[in-house]
Amino acid sequence: MDARLGVLPETDVLVRDTTIAAVGKRLPAPADAIVVDAAGALLLPGFVNTHQHMWQAAFRGVGADWTIGEYLEWILMKWRPLFRPEDIYAANYASMVESVDSGVTTVMDFSHGLRTPEHADAAVDALFAVPGRARFGYSNAFSPDLSWVYDGRVDQMLTSRFASSDQLVTMQIAFDIFVNTGDARQALRFAIDRNLPFSTHAGVLGFVGDDNITFLEENGVLSPSTTLIHAATLSDDSYRRIAASGAQLSLSAESELNAGQGYPPTAKARQFGIPISLSQDTVVWWSGDMFSAMRATLNADRGLAHLRAHEAGHALSTNELRAKDVLEYATIGGARVLGLDNIIGSITPGKRADLVMMRTDTPAMTAASNPAGHLVFQAQRGDIDTVLVNVRVLKHRGALIGVDARRARRLVEQSLEYLRSRIPNEDWQRALA
Ligand SMILES: [Zn+2]
């Protein structure tokens, strides 16, 4: 994923402290170096997931057959108010563990289940409790009056928990503007004044459209540190203005295709030159790995291109979007979206050692002559041998190390038991029907 280095066969990576010191053949290593034998394996930078509502992990799979309307009704309107701080903690902890397990070394938590300051503290505690890299996206879901802008609680969190920019967990603002009010302007000003990146769901059919892009532009937050999630169902004029501003996209193809926010706009983004990253959205439908996200993205883009060609009476001879492009979206593209591409996203000397090593001796990975194609269409999380975050080994020979998956399971099971006790049985049956 380093454009200058490209794909290198039979190559060593030397890591010193937390940083990649050198990439090359037969590198001399200090006598006391720990050597990880990666012969025959594929080494890639850790995946970056640029949008996940981590607090929803206890409801994993419950919405497999839902559309976005059903998700809004059950999760956001009916069940979100039931969450206690410990439910947020359990889900965030489990989501961090799942991320590390699936080679997602950096994940952005769009945390819109925060009802009180204690909920926010619990969310952050969980992100810090697992040694992966994360971005906490503070959201205003339960403060429609935006009191958080004025009451100092977010500033307090910034100084107490996020004083250093050189830590595994960093913070940004993440919220949705479904109504353009003066208060929303104050919230955007809050992010700008503190130089915090900003993420928002954009281009969602029936919720946010071109007006929203205009609103963001007029209020000075359409910029390279803005992430627009989904960004489907927008006019060419909006895409043109997004491209001119340097704002970037977080596309969740599985989400857009199943829930119905709009068609994944990969073709439009390429047409207008808008940078793309990939995201998973929520485990209420899909698992938290980026292999599925990469496949869904490629399938959606190519499927539409073929359909359009067939409707026009011809067949495509070349697929425009390549496996390597999608692998870039899932790694360096995500690092750019989070403003972390100077430290992660590629195996480049000087960057932090966030690395994923894939086995090539499993049945699906045997004869891996096309590395990018293999990673996108053949690989799955069971093929991950080793995961490093900031040089620390969190998974090796397929087993998690120093990451407590048993605790994650116990916490989520207890949380689900509590949440289920508060949900009327007929609601639960109807939601799962
Ligand atoms: Zn989302």
mmCIF file of C-alpha atoms and ligand atoms in Angstrom, residues 51-53 71 110 112 201 229-230 252 255 261 281-282, ligand 1:
data_model
loop_
_atom_site.group_PDB
_atom_site.id
_atom_site.type_symbol
_atom_site.label_atom_id
_atom_site.label_comp_id
_atom_site.label_asym_id
_atom_site.label_seq_id
_atom_site.Cartn_x
_atom_site.Cartn_y
_atom_site.Cartn_z
ATOM 1 C CA HIS A 51 -17.339 4.099 10.795
ATOM 2 C CA GLN A 52 -18.834 1.609 13.193
ATOM 3 C CA HIS A 53 -21.525 2.089 15.833
ATOM 4 C CA TYR A 71 -33.256 -0.247 12.299
ATOM 5 C CA PHE A 110 -19.400 6.647 15.742
ATOM 6 C CA HIS A 112 -24.397 7.865 19.004
ATOM 7 C CA HIS A 201 -24.091 10.513 7.701
ATOM 8 C CA ILE A 229 -20.715 8.491 5.477
ATOM 9 C CA HIS A 230 -22.654 6.715 2.670
ATOM 10 C CA SER A 252 -20.368 0.856 3.820
ATOM 11 C CA SER A 255 -25.063 -1.361 4.644
ATOM 12 C CA GLN A 261 -29.515 4.449 2.195
ATOM 13 C CA ASP A 281 -21.422 0.488 10.046
ATOM 14 C CA THR A 282 -22.949 -1.931 12.574
HETATM 15 ZN ZN ZN B 1 -23.838 4.527 10.367
#
